[in-house]
Amino acid sequence: MNVLLLGSGGREHALAWKMKQSTLCDQLYIAPGNAGTSQCGTNISMRIDGDFEKMEAFCRKENIHLVVVGPEDPLVKGVYDYFKTAHQKNSFGENWLGVIGPSALAAQLEGSKAFAKTFMQKRDIPTAAYREFTADTVEEAKKYISSQSLPVVLKADGLAAGKGVIIAQTHEEALSEIEQMLTHAKFGAASAKVVVEAFLSGIELSVFVLTDGKDYVILPEAKDYKRIGEGDSGLNTGGMGAVSPVPFADAAFMQKVEERIIRPTILGLQEDELEYKGFVFFGLIKVGEDPYVIEYNCRMGDPETEVVMPRLKNDLLALFEALSKGKLNEIKIEQDPRSAVTIMAVSGGYPGDYKKGLPMQISSPASADTLLFHAGTKAEGDQIVTNGGRVLTATSYGNSIKEAAKKSSEALSGIAYEGMYFRKDIGYEF
Ligand code: AMP
């Protein structure tokens, strides 16, 4: 099977690493990839958030059978739909399996908070109580906010690079923010609509399924660490580390997740005729003993993928093939019983301003139980240099989260570049 993988982060290196191990894998191309993905396949320079004609031409030329989409942007922009239509007009051949991802309409589960809330409300999927507002209803929004208990959560409806959620501790702050978002386009078009919702207090985790819109398989769950500082302090980031399994996600809890959240979501896709052939990422919060949905994402998470893929024992390309052929019901997911912990090394200054292009020294980890996944790196001749805020992550297996975290921390001591920083407390509460 010839595969084109879209994306360039740690998630894509982990997906590429996993797909490369498949006996079904012939050629693997990564667009644009990073210095790590080039160890698994061929990096190609290609725009992925548009210009799908060029992508189509590449797929025809290289006889690609499967397109796997890492980030949400191409999905929200309709890469699934584009290839479906292109295949109908002029077949990619009998071995064509399609695009792993949802249609643009289904990707609205991530692309629009209001769409996701309406979808959940329609089928009583547990989530925070909410209302949605636009510039025309800003006065109503203010009245609603004033009547809510604190903290209160404001969410820009559209994609806002992970910055569109405000947890306001006072009514004054919430009233000023709603004005900024609705009347002064604080997040541009993304905040033309705003969801105001109740704050839920609990512990978060992420659950992932792979679905063809009818059947689904549940992948290993994970918990990520978003704050820059130890003890979950400081600014939010794209993710500083993750652990899997999540100790509090026991069988009883996961049964509730499946019955109350996963199953009604997949049924909802069918009822609303939302075409979906990919990963669903459920961002959940455990309140008391019960799961609630904080958000849907229409792709895998980063850095969660860097622990989920190492713990998934199934052949990933065999899963994608089963999905494409409507045979997911024949698949049984097997998980590595060990714990996996990933720790992300970031650039000095991140998530604020940081330098790029800094030369890196990378030593192979001492433990055979450790994998290095590149995120923001690139090759310049023989030298690997930094190329982003989140640079490289070490994932280790262990008999406990503590043991796995220790190995990942030790592996990062073999990496050096100016300003390198990582959290030494990933998985601390376990
Ligand atoms: P989202 O983009 O919807 O995932 O929100 C970003 C982060 O804000 C989440 O990961 C949570 O930590 C937090 N958050 C969002 N909604 C709520 C809520 N209703 N209650 C508590 N925390 C929330």
Coordinates of C-alpha atoms and ligand atoms in Angstrom, one line a residue:
M1 CA 0.0 0.0 0.0
N2 CA 1.3 3.5 -0.9
V3 CA 0.4 6.1 1.7
L4 CA 0.5 9.9 1.9
L5 CA 0.4 11.3 5.4
L6 CA -0.3 15.0 5.9
G7 CA 1.3 17.0 8.7
S8 CA 4.6 17.8 10.3
G9 CA 4.5 17.3 14.1
G10 CA 5.2 14.7 16.7
R11 CA 1.7 13.2 16.0
E12 CA 2.8 12.6 12.4
H13 CA 6.1 11.1 13.3
A14 CA 4.3 8.7 15.6
L15 CA 1.8 7.8 12.9
A16 CA 4.5 7.4 10.3
W17 CA 6.6 5.2 12.8
K18 CA 3.5 3.0 13.3
M19 CA 2.5 2.7 9.7
K20 CA 6.1 2.0 8.6
Q21 CA 6.0 -1.2 10.8
S22 CA 2.9 -2.5 8.8
T23 CA 3.5 -5.4 6.5
L24 CA 1.1 -3.7 4.2
C25 CA 3.3 -0.6 3.8
D26 CA 5.1 -0.1 0.5
Q27 CA 5.8 3.6 0.0
L28 CA 5.2 6.2 2.7
Y29 CA 5.2 9.9 1.9
I30 CA 4.9 12.6 4.5
A31 CA 3.9 16.2 3.5
P32 CA 5.7 18.2 4.6
G33 CA 7.0 16.0 7.5
N34 CA 10.0 16.8 9.8
A35 CA 13.5 15.5 10.4
G36 CA 12.0 12.5 12.2
T37 CA 9.4 11.4 9.6
S38 CA 12.2 11.2 7.0
Q39 CA 13.5 8.2 9.0
C40 CA 10.2 6.4 8.2
G41 CA 9.5 7.5 4.7
T42 CA 10.0 10.3 2.1
N43 CA 9.2 13.9 3.1
I44 CA 7.7 15.9 0.3
S45 CA 7.2 19.7 0.1
M46 CA 3.5 20.3 -0.4
R47 CA 0.8 22.7 0.8
I48 CA -1.7 20.7 2.8
D49 CA -4.3 23.3 3.8
G50 CA -5.5 24.0 0.3
D51 CA -4.5 23.5 -3.3
F52 CA -5.9 20.0 -3.2
E53 CA -5.4 19.8 -7.0
K54 CA -1.7 19.5 -6.5
M55 CA -2.2 16.8 -3.9
E56 CA -4.4 14.9 -6.2
A57 CA -1.8 15.1 -9.0
F58 CA 0.8 13.8 -6.6
C59 CA -1.4 10.9 -5.6
R60 CA -2.1 9.9 -9.2
K61 CA 1.6 10.1 -10.1
E62 CA 2.8 8.1 -7.2
N63 CA -0.1 5.6 -7.2
I64 CA -1.2 6.5 -3.7
H65 CA -3.9 4.2 -2.1
L66 CA -4.5 6.0 1.2
V67 CA -4.3 9.6 2.4
V68 CA -4.0 9.9 6.2
V69 CA -4.6 13.3 7.6
G70 CA -2.8 14.4 10.8
P71 CA -4.1 18.0 11.6
E72 CA -7.6 19.4 11.5
D73 CA -7.1 22.2 9.0
P74 CA -7.2 20.1 5.8
L75 CA -10.3 18.3 7.1
V76 CA -12.2 21.4 7.9
K77 CA -11.2 22.7 4.5
G78 CA -12.7 19.6 2.8
V79 CA -9.8 17.3 1.8
Y80 CA -12.0 14.3 2.4
D81 CA -14.8 15.6 0.1
Y82 CA -12.3 16.8 -2.5
F83 CA -10.8 13.3 -2.9
K84 CA -14.2 11.6 -2.9
T85 CA -15.4 13.8 -5.8
A86 CA -12.0 13.4 -7.6
H87 CA -12.3 9.6 -7.4
Q88 CA -15.9 9.7 -8.6
K89 CA -14.9 11.8 -11.6
N90 CA -11.8 9.8 -12.5
S91 CA -11.0 6.7 -10.4
F92 CA -7.8 6.4 -8.5
G93 CA -7.9 2.7 -9.2
E94 CA -9.3 -0.4 -7.6
N95 CA -6.9 -0.3 -4.7
W96 CA -7.8 3.2 -3.7
L97 CA -8.9 3.3 -0.1
G98 CA -9.7 7.0 0.3
V99 CA -8.9 9.6 2.9
I100 CA -8.8 8.8 6.6
G101 CA -10.8 11.7 8.1
P102 CA -14.3 13.1 8.3
S103 CA -16.1 15.1 5.6
A104 CA -15.9 18.9 6.0
L105 CA -19.5 18.9 7.3
A106 CA -18.6 16.2 10.0
A107 CA -15.4 18.0 10.8
Q108 CA -17.6 20.8 12.1
L109 CA -17.7 18.8 15.3
E110 CA -14.3 20.3 15.8
G111 CA -14.6 23.4 13.6
S112 CA -17.7 24.8 15.3
K113 CA -18.3 24.7 19.0
A114 CA -21.9 25.6 18.5
F115 CA -22.4 22.8 15.9
A116 CA -20.9 20.3 18.4
K117 CA -23.1 21.5 21.3
T118 CA -26.3 21.2 19.2
F119 CA -25.2 17.8 18.1
M120 CA -24.7 16.7 21.7
Q121 CA -27.8 18.3 23.0
K122 CA -29.9 16.6 20.4
R123 CA -29.0 13.2 21.8
D124 CA -28.5 14.0 25.5
I125 CA -24.7 13.4 25.3
P126 CA -23.5 14.7 28.7
T127 CA -21.8 18.1 28.3
A128 CA -21.8 21.5 30.1
A129 CA -25.1 23.5 29.9
Y130 CA -24.7 26.4 27.4
R131 CA -26.1 29.0 25.1
E132 CA -24.8 30.5 21.9
F133 CA -24.7 34.2 20.9
T134 CA -23.8 36.5 18.0
A135 CA -23.2 40.2 17.7
D136 CA -27.0 40.7 17.3
T137 CA -27.6 39.1 20.7
V138 CA -24.7 40.6 22.7
E139 CA -27.0 42.2 25.2
E140 CA -28.8 38.9 25.8
A141 CA -25.4 37.3 26.2
K142 CA -24.5 39.8 28.9
K143 CA -27.7 39.2 30.8
Y144 CA -27.1 35.4 30.5
I145 CA -23.5 35.7 31.7
S146 CA -24.5 37.9 34.7
S147 CA -27.0 35.2 35.8
Q148 CA -24.4 32.4 35.6
S149 CA -22.2 31.1 38.5
L150 CA -18.4 31.5 38.3
P151 CA -16.2 30.7 36.7
V152 CA -18.0 30.9 33.4
V153 CA -16.5 29.6 30.1
L154 CA -16.6 31.6 26.8
K155 CA -15.7 29.8 23.6
A156 CA -15.1 31.3 20.2
D157 CA -17.2 29.1 17.8
G158 CA -14.6 28.6 15.2
L159 CA -11.0 27.4 15.1
A160 CA -8.8 29.9 16.9
A161 CA -5.4 28.1 17.1
G162 CA -6.3 26.7 20.5
K163 CA -6.7 30.2 22.0
G164 CA -10.4 30.7 21.7
V165 CA -11.5 29.5 25.1
I166 CA -11.7 31.9 28.1
I167 CA -12.4 30.7 31.6
A168 CA -13.5 33.9 33.3
Q169 CA -13.2 34.1 37.1
T170 CA -15.3 37.3 37.4
H171 CA -18.5 38.6 35.7
E172 CA -16.6 41.8 34.8
E173 CA -14.0 39.8 32.9
A174 CA -16.6 37.7 31.2
L175 CA -18.6 40.7 30.2
S176 CA -15.6 42.5 28.8
E177 CA -14.5 39.3 26.9
I178 CA -17.9 38.7 25.3
E179 CA -17.9 42.3 24.1
Q180 CA -14.3 41.8 22.7
M181 CA -15.2 38.6 21.0
L182 CA -18.6 39.4 19.5
T183 CA -18.4 43.2 18.8
H184 CA -14.6 43.6 18.2
A185 CA -13.9 40.3 16.5
K186 CA -11.2 39.4 19.1
F187 CA -10.6 36.0 17.3
G188 CA -11.7 37.3 13.9
A189 CA -14.4 35.3 12.1
A190 CA -13.9 32.5 14.7
S191 CA -15.7 34.6 17.4
A192 CA -18.6 35.9 15.2
K193 CA -20.5 33.3 17.3
V194 CA -19.7 32.5 20.9
V195 CA -20.7 29.6 23.1
V196 CA -21.1 30.5 26.8
E197 CA -21.1 27.4 29.0
A198 CA -21.0 26.3 32.6
F199 CA -17.6 25.4 34.1
L200 CA -17.1 21.8 34.9
S201 CA -14.8 20.8 37.7
G202 CA -13.0 17.5 37.4
I203 CA -10.0 15.7 35.8
E204 CA -9.6 15.6 32.0
L205 CA -8.7 12.8 29.8
S206 CA -8.9 11.9 26.1
V207 CA -10.5 9.0 24.4
F208 CA -10.0 8.1 20.8
V209 CA -12.0 5.9 18.4
L210 CA -11.5 5.0 14.8
T211 CA -14.8 4.9 13.0
D212 CA -16.3 4.4 9.5
G213 CA -19.4 6.2 10.7
K214 CA -21.1 3.0 11.6
D215 CA -18.8 0.7 13.5
Y216 CA -15.9 1.8 15.7
V217 CA -12.9 0.6 17.7
I218 CA -11.7 2.2 20.9
L219 CA -8.0 3.0 21.0
P220 CA -5.9 3.4 24.2
E221 CA -6.9 6.5 26.2
A222 CA -4.5 9.2 27.3
K223 CA -4.1 12.2 29.5
D224 CA -2.1 15.2 28.3
Y225 CA -0.4 18.0 30.2
K226 CA -1.1 21.4 28.7
R227 CA 0.5 23.9 31.0
I228 CA 4.1 25.0 30.5
G229 CA 5.1 24.8 34.2
E230 CA 5.4 21.9 36.6
G231 CA 2.4 21.2 38.8
D232 CA 0.3 22.4 35.9
S233 CA 1.2 26.0 36.3
G234 CA 1.7 28.9 33.8
L235 CA 0.5 29.3 30.3
N236 CA -1.3 26.8 28.1
T237 CA 0.7 25.1 25.3
G238 CA 0.1 22.6 22.6
G239 CA 0.9 19.9 25.1
M240 CA 4.0 19.2 27.2
G241 CA 3.5 15.5 27.7
A242 CA 1.0 12.6 28.0
V243 CA 0.4 9.3 29.7
S244 CA -1.4 6.2 28.8
P245 CA -3.3 4.3 30.2
V246 CA -5.1 6.7 32.5
P247 CA -5.4 5.1 35.9
F248 CA -8.8 6.6 36.8
A249 CA -10.3 5.4 33.4
D250 CA -11.2 2.0 34.8
A251 CA -13.6 -0.5 33.2
A252 CA -16.7 1.0 34.9
F253 CA -15.8 4.5 33.8
M254 CA -15.0 3.5 30.3
Q255 CA -18.3 1.6 30.0
K256 CA -20.1 4.9 30.9
V257 CA -18.0 6.7 28.2
E258 CA -18.9 4.1 25.6
E259 CA -22.6 4.0 26.5
R260 CA -23.3 7.7 27.1
I261 CA -20.8 9.3 24.7
I262 CA -19.2 7.1 22.1
R263 CA -22.3 5.1 21.0
P264 CA -24.7 8.1 20.8
T265 CA -22.0 10.1 18.9
I266 CA -21.6 7.4 16.2
L267 CA -25.4 7.0 16.0
G268 CA -25.7 10.8 15.7
L269 CA -23.3 10.8 12.8
Q270 CA -25.7 8.4 11.0
E271 CA -28.9 10.2 12.0
D272 CA -27.5 13.5 10.8
E273 CA -25.9 11.9 7.7
L274 CA -22.4 13.1 8.6
E275 CA -19.9 11.1 6.6
Y276 CA -17.0 10.2 8.8
K277 CA -14.1 7.8 8.2
G278 CA -11.4 8.6 10.7
F279 CA -10.4 9.3 14.2
V280 CA -12.8 10.9 16.7
F281 CA -11.0 12.5 19.7
F282 CA -13.3 12.9 22.7
G283 CA -11.9 15.5 25.1
L284 CA -13.6 14.4 28.3
I285 CA -13.8 15.5 31.9
K286 CA -14.6 13.2 34.8
V287 CA -16.9 15.0 37.2
G288 CA -17.5 12.9 40.3
E289 CA -17.7 9.4 38.6
D290 CA -19.3 10.6 35.4
P291 CA -17.8 11.5 32.0
Y292 CA -18.8 14.8 30.2
V293 CA -17.6 16.0 26.8
I294 CA -15.5 19.2 26.8
E295 CA -14.9 19.0 23.1
Y296 CA -14.7 16.9 20.0
N297 CA -11.7 16.8 17.7
C298 CA -11.8 15.2 14.3
R299 CA -8.2 13.9 14.4
M300 CA -5.7 12.5 16.8
G301 CA -4.2 14.7 19.5
D302 CA -0.6 15.7 19.9
P303 CA 1.2 14.6 22.1
E304 CA -1.4 11.9 22.9
T305 CA -0.7 10.1 19.6
E306 CA 2.9 9.6 20.9
V307 CA 1.6 7.4 23.7
V308 CA -1.5 5.9 22.0
M309 CA 0.4 4.6 18.9
P310 CA 3.2 2.9 21.0
R311 CA 0.5 1.2 23.1
L312 CA -1.6 0.1 20.1
K313 CA -0.6 -3.5 19.1
N314 CA -2.7 -3.8 16.0
D315 CA -1.3 -3.0 12.5
L316 CA -2.4 0.5 11.9
L317 CA -2.7 0.1 8.1
A318 CA -4.7 -3.0 8.6
L319 CA -7.1 -0.9 10.7
F320 CA -7.3 1.8 8.0
E321 CA -7.9 -0.9 5.4
A322 CA -10.7 -2.5 7.5
L323 CA -12.2 1.0 8.0
S324 CA -12.2 1.8 4.3
K325 CA -13.8 -1.6 3.5
G326 CA -16.5 -1.4 6.1
K327 CA -14.9 -4.3 8.2
L328 CA -14.1 -2.5 11.4
N329 CA -16.5 -4.9 13.2
E330 CA -14.0 -7.7 12.5
I331 CA -11.2 -6.0 14.4
K332 CA -10.3 -6.5 18.0
I333 CA -8.0 -3.9 19.5
E334 CA -5.0 -5.1 21.4
Q335 CA -3.2 -2.8 23.8
D336 CA 0.3 -3.1 25.2
P337 CA -0.3 -3.7 28.9
R338 CA 2.7 -1.4 29.8
S339 CA 2.4 2.3 30.6
A340 CA 3.7 4.8 28.1
V341 CA 4.8 8.3 29.0
T342 CA 5.9 11.0 26.5
I343 CA 7.7 14.2 27.5
M344 CA 8.0 17.1 25.1
A345 CA 11.1 19.2 24.9
V346 CA 10.3 22.7 23.8
S347 CA 12.1 25.9 22.7
G348 CA 13.3 28.5 25.2
G349 CA 10.5 31.1 25.5
Y350 CA 7.7 28.8 24.3
P351 CA 4.7 29.3 24.3
G352 CA 5.8 32.9 23.8
D353 CA 8.4 34.0 21.3
Y354 CA 11.3 31.5 20.6
K355 CA 14.2 31.1 18.2
K356 CA 14.2 28.6 15.4
G357 CA 17.1 27.0 13.5
L358 CA 19.2 26.1 16.5
P359 CA 21.5 23.2 16.0
M360 CA 20.6 20.0 18.0
Q361 CA 22.6 17.2 19.4
I362 CA 20.6 14.0 19.5
S363 CA 22.0 10.9 21.2
S364 CA 20.2 7.6 21.0
P365 CA 18.3 6.8 24.2
A366 CA 20.1 4.5 26.6
S367 CA 16.9 2.4 27.1
A368 CA 15.5 0.2 24.3
D369 CA 12.1 1.0 25.8
T370 CA 12.4 4.6 24.6
L371 CA 11.3 6.2 21.3
L372 CA 12.1 9.7 20.1
F373 CA 9.5 11.5 18.0
H374 CA 10.4 14.7 16.3
A375 CA 8.0 17.6 16.3
G376 CA 9.5 21.0 15.3
T377 CA 12.7 19.8 13.7
K378 CA 14.2 20.0 10.2
A379 CA 17.3 18.7 8.5
E380 CA 19.8 21.3 7.2
G381 CA 22.4 19.3 5.4
D382 CA 23.8 16.8 8.0
Q383 CA 22.6 18.9 10.9
I384 CA 19.2 18.7 12.6
V385 CA 17.9 22.1 13.8
T386 CA 14.9 23.3 15.8
N387 CA 12.0 24.4 13.7
G388 CA 9.1 25.1 16.2
G389 CA 8.0 25.6 19.7
R390 CA 7.6 22.0 20.6
V391 CA 10.7 20.3 19.3
L392 CA 11.0 16.7 20.1
T393 CA 9.4 14.2 22.5
A394 CA 10.6 11.1 24.2
T395 CA 8.2 8.2 24.8
S396 CA 9.1 5.3 27.0
Y397 CA 7.4 2.2 28.1
G398 CA 7.5 1.2 31.8
N399 CA 5.8 -1.1 34.3
S400 CA 4.4 2.0 35.9
I401 CA 3.8 5.6 34.8
K402 CA 6.6 6.6 37.2
E403 CA 9.1 4.2 35.6
A404 CA 8.2 5.2 32.1
A405 CA 8.4 8.9 32.9
K406 CA 11.8 8.4 34.5
K407 CA 13.1 6.7 31.3
S408 CA 11.7 9.5 29.1
S409 CA 13.3 12.2 31.3
E410 CA 16.7 10.4 31.1
A411 CA 16.4 10.1 27.3
L412 CA 15.9 13.8 27.0
S413 CA 19.2 14.4 28.9
G414 CA 20.8 13.0 25.7
I415 CA 19.3 15.8 23.7
A416 CA 20.8 19.3 23.6
Y417 CA 20.0 22.6 22.0
E418 CA 20.1 26.2 23.2
G419 CA 17.2 27.0 25.5
M420 CA 15.8 23.5 25.7
Y421 CA 13.2 23.0 28.4
F422 CA 10.9 20.1 29.4
R423 CA 8.7 19.3 32.4
K424 CA 10.1 16.8 34.8
D425 CA 6.7 16.0 36.5
I426 CA 4.6 14.5 33.6
G427 CA 2.3 11.9 35.2
Y428 CA 3.0 13.3 38.7
E429 CA -0.5 12.7 40.1
F430 CA -0.2 8.9 39.4
Ligands
AMP1 P1 -11.6 23.3 24.4 O1 -10.9 24.1 23.3 O2 -13.0 23.3 24.3 O3 -11.0 21.9 24.6 O4 -11.2 24.0 25.8 C1 -9.8 24.2 26.1 C2 -9.6 23.8 27.6 O5 -10.5 24.6 28.4 C3 -10.1 22.4 27.9 O6 -9.1 21.4 27.7 C4 -10.4 22.5 29.4 O7 -9.2 22.5 30.2 C5 -11.0 23.9 29.5 N1 -12.4 23.9 29.4 C6 -13.2 24.0 28.3 N2 -14.5 24.0 28.6 C7 -14.6 23.8 29.9 C8 -15.7 23.7 30.8 N3 -17.0 23.7 30.4 N4 -15.4 23.5 32.1 C9 -14.1 23.4 32.6 N5 -13.0 23.6 31.8 C10 -13.3 23.7 30.4

